[in-house]
mmCIF file of C-alpha atoms in Angstrom:
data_model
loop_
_atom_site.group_PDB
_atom_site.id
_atom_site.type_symbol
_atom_site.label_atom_id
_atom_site.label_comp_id
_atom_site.label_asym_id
_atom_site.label_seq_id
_atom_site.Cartn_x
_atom_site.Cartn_y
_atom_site.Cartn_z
ATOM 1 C CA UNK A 1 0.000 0.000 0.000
ATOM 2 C CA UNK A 2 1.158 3.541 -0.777
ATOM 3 C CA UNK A 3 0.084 6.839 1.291
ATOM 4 C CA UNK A 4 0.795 9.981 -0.371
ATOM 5 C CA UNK A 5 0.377 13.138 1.788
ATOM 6 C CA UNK A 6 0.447 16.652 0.282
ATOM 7 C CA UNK A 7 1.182 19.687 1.813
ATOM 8 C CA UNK A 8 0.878 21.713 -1.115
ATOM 9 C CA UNK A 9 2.584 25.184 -2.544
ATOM 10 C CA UNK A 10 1.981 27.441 -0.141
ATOM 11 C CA UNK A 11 4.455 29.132 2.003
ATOM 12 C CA UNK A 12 3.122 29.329 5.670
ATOM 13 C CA UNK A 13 4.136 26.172 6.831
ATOM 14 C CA UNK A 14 2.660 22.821 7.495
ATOM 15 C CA UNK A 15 4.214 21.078 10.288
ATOM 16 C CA UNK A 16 0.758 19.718 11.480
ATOM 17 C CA UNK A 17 -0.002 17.693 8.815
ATOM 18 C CA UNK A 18 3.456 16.742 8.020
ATOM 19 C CA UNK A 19 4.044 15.684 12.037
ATOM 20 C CA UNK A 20 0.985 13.349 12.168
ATOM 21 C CA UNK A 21 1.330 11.287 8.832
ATOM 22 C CA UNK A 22 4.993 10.586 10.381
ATOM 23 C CA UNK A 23 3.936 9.840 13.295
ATOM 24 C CA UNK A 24 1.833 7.300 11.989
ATOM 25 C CA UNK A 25 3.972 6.318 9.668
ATOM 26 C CA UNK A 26 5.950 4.806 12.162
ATOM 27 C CA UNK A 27 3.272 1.924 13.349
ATOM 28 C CA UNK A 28 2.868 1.139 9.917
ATOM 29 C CA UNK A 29 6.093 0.174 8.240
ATOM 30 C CA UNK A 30 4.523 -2.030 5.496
ATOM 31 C CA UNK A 31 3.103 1.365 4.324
ATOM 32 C CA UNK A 32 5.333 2.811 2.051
ATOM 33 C CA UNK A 33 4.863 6.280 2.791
ATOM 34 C CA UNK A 34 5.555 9.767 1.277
ATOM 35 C CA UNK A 35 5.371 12.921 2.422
ATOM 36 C CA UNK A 36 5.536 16.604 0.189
ATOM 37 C CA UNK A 37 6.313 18.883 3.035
ATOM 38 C CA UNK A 38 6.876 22.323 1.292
ATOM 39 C CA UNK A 39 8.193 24.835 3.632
ATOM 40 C CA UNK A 40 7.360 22.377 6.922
ATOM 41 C CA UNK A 41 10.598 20.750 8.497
ATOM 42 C CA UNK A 42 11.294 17.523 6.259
ATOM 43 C CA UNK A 43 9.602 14.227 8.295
ATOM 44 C CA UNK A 44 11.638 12.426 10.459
ATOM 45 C CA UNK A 45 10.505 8.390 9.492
ATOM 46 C CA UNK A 46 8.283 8.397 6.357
ATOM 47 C CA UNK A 47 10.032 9.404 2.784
ATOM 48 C CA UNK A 48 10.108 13.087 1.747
ATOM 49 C CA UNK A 49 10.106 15.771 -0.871
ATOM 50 C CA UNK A 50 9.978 19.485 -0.317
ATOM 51 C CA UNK A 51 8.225 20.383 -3.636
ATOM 52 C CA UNK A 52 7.693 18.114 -7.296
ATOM 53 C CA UNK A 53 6.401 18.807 -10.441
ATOM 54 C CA UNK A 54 2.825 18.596 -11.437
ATOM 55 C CA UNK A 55 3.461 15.226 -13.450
ATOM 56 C CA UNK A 56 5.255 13.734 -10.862
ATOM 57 C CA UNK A 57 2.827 14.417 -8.111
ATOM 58 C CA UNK A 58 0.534 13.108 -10.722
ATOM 59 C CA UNK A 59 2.372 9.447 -11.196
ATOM 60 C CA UNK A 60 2.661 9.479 -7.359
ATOM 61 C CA UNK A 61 -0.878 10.045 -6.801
ATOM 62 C CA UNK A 62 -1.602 7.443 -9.385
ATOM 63 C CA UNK A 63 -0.232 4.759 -7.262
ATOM 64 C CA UNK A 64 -1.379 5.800 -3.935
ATOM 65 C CA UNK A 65 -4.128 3.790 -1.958
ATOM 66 C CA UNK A 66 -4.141 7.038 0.006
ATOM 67 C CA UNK A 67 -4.085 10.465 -0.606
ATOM 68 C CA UNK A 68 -4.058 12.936 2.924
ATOM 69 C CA UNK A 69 -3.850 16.442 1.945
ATOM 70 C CA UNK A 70 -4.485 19.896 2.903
ATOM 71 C CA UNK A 71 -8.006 21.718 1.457
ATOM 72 C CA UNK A 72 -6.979 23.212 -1.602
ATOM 73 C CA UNK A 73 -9.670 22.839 -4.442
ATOM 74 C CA UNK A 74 -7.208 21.437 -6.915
ATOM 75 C CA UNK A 75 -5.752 18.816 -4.818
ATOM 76 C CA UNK A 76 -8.827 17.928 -3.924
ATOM 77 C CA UNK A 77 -10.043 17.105 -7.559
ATOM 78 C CA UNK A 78 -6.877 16.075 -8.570
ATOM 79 C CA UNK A 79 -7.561 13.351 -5.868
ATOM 80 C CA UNK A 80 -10.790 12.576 -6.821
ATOM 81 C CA UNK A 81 -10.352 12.559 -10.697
ATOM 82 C CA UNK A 82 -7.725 9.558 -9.876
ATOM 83 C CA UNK A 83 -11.188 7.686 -7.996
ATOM 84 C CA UNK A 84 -9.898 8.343 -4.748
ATOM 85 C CA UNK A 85 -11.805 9.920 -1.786
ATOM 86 C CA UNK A 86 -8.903 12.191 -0.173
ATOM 87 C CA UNK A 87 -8.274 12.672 3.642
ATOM 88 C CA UNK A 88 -8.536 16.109 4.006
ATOM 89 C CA UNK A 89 -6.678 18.288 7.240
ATOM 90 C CA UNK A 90 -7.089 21.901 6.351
ATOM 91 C CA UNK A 91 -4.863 24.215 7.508
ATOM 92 C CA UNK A 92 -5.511 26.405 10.386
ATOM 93 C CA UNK A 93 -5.086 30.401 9.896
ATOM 94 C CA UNK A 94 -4.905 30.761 13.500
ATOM 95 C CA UNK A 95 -1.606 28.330 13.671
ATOM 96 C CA UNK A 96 0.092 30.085 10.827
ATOM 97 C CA UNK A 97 -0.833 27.576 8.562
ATOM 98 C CA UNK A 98 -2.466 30.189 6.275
ATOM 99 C CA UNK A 99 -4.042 33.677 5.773
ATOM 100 C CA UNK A 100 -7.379 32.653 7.570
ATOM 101 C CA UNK A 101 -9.256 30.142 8.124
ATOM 102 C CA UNK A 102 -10.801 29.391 4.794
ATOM 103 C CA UNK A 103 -9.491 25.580 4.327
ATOM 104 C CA UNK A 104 -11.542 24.665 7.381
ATOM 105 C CA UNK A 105 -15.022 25.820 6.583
ATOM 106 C CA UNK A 106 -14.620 24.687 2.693
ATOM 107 C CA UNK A 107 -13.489 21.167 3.759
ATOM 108 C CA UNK A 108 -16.341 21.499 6.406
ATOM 109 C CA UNK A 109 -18.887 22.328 3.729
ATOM 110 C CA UNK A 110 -17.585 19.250 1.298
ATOM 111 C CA UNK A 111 -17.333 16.430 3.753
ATOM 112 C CA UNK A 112 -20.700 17.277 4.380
ATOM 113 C CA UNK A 113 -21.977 16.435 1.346
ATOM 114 C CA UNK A 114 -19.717 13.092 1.356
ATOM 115 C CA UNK A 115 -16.737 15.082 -0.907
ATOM 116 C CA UNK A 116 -14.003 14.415 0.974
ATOM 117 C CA UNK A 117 -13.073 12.815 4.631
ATOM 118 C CA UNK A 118 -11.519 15.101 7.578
ATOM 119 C CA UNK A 119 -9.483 15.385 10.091
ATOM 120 C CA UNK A 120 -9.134 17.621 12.511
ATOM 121 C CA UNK A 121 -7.240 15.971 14.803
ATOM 122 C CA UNK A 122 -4.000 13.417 15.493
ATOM 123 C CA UNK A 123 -6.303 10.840 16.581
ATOM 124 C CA UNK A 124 -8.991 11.107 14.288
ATOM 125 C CA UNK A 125 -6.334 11.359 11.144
ATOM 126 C CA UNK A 126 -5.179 7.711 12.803
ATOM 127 C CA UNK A 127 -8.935 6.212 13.157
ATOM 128 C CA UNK A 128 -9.113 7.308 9.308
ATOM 129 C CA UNK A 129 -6.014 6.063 7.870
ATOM 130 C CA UNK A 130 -6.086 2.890 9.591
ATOM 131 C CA UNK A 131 -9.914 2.323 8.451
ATOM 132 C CA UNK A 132 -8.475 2.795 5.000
ATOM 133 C CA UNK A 133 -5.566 0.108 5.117
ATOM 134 C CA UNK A 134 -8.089 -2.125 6.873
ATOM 135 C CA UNK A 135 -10.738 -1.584 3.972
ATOM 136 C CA UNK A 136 -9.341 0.532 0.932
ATOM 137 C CA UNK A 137 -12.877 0.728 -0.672
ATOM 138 C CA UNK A 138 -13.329 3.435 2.332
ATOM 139 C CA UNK A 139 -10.708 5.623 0.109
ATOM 140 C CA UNK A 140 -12.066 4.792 -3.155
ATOM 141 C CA UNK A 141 -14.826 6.210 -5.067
ATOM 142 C CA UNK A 142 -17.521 4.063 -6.823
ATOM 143 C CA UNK A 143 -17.545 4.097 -10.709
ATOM 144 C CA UNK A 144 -20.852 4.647 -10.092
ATOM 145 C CA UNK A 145 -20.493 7.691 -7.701
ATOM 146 C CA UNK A 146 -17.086 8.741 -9.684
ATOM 147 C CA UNK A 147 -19.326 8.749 -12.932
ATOM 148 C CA UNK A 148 -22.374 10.284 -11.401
ATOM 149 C CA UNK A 149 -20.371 13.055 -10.279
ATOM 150 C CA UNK A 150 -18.301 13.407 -13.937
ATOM 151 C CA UNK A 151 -21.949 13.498 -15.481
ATOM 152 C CA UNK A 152 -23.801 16.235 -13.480
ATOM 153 C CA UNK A 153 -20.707 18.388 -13.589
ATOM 154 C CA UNK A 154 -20.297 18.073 -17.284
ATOM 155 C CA UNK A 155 -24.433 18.821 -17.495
ATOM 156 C CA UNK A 156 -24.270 21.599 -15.422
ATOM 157 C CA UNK A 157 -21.261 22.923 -17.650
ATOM 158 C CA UNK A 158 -23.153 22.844 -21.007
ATOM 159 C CA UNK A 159 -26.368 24.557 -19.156
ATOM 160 C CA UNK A 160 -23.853 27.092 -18.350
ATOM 161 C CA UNK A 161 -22.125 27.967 -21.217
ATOM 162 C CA UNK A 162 -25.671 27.568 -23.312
ATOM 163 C CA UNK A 163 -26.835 30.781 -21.730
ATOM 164 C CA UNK A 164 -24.184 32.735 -22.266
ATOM 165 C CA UNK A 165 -25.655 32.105 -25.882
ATOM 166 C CA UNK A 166 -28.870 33.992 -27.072
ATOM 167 C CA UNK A 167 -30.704 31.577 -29.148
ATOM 168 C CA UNK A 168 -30.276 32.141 -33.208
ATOM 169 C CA UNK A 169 -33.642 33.750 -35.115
ATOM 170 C CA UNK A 170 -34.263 32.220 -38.328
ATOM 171 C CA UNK A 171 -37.000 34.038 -40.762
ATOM 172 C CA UNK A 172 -37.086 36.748 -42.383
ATOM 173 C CA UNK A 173 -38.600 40.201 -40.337
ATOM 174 C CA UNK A 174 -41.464 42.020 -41.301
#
């Protein structure tokens, strides 16, 4: 099994996130584990890179069981495009982890609606990960949900960008 966890690009850093997948990591050696830390301290057990390019987080995320990440909107459907649910720990403007506190309420908003799965603590980040190598279908997305998803968002596209048309006249005026 394969955990990738993803800090992402930004520069306050992430030494939550980064602390607790290690720590974990530990317990768990036949994970192979691997940790982008970004401006965080590198992690002391599991494998690390500060930052990667976009094709190589791609492969990586490719052959992940797991994805943990922090609650940016393009991780997140990077995540989910692959057909996995991600693990979600947002980062905390009051810890320095960013401007505000944004990340918490959107990841509260989309596991709400069954999105994404969060975290918000050590513990709970350990009850989750475990419950994934234990049963990896609790990390996956059904083809069915993963398709259902694809199709309303590509409906609700074309309703879109059909009104920004205004519909042709054919005839001739009188």
């Amino acid at each position: 099994m394969h955990l990738l966890a993803m800090v992402g690009t930004d520069y306050h850093p992430f030494d939550r996130l980064v602390r607790w997948v290690d720590a974990w990591s530990v317990g768990h050696p036949e994970v192979e584990c691997l940790i982008q830390y970004g401006t965080a301290p590198a992690p002391r057990h599991a494998a690390g890179v500060a930052y990667a390019e976009h094709d190589e987080l791609g492969e990586w995320m490719d052959r992940a069981g797991i994805v943990v990440c922090h609650a940016g909107p393009s991780t997140i459907l990077e995540v989910r495009h692959r057909g996995l649910l991600p693990i979600v720990v947002p980062r905390c403007g009051q810890s320095g982890e960013h401007v505000d506190d944004h990340q918490e309420r959107f990841a509260s908003r989309l596991a709400g609606t069954g999105l994404v799965l969060t975290a918000g603590s050590q513990r709970e980040l350990g009850v989750l990960l475990d419950k994934a190598l234990d049963d990896p279908t609790v990390v996956r997305l059904s083809e069915v949900a993963h398709g259902a998803v694809t199709d309303a968002a590509v409906r609700r596209f074309g309703e879109l960008v059909a009104g920004l048309f205004s519909p042709v006249r054919t005839g001739k005026r009188r």
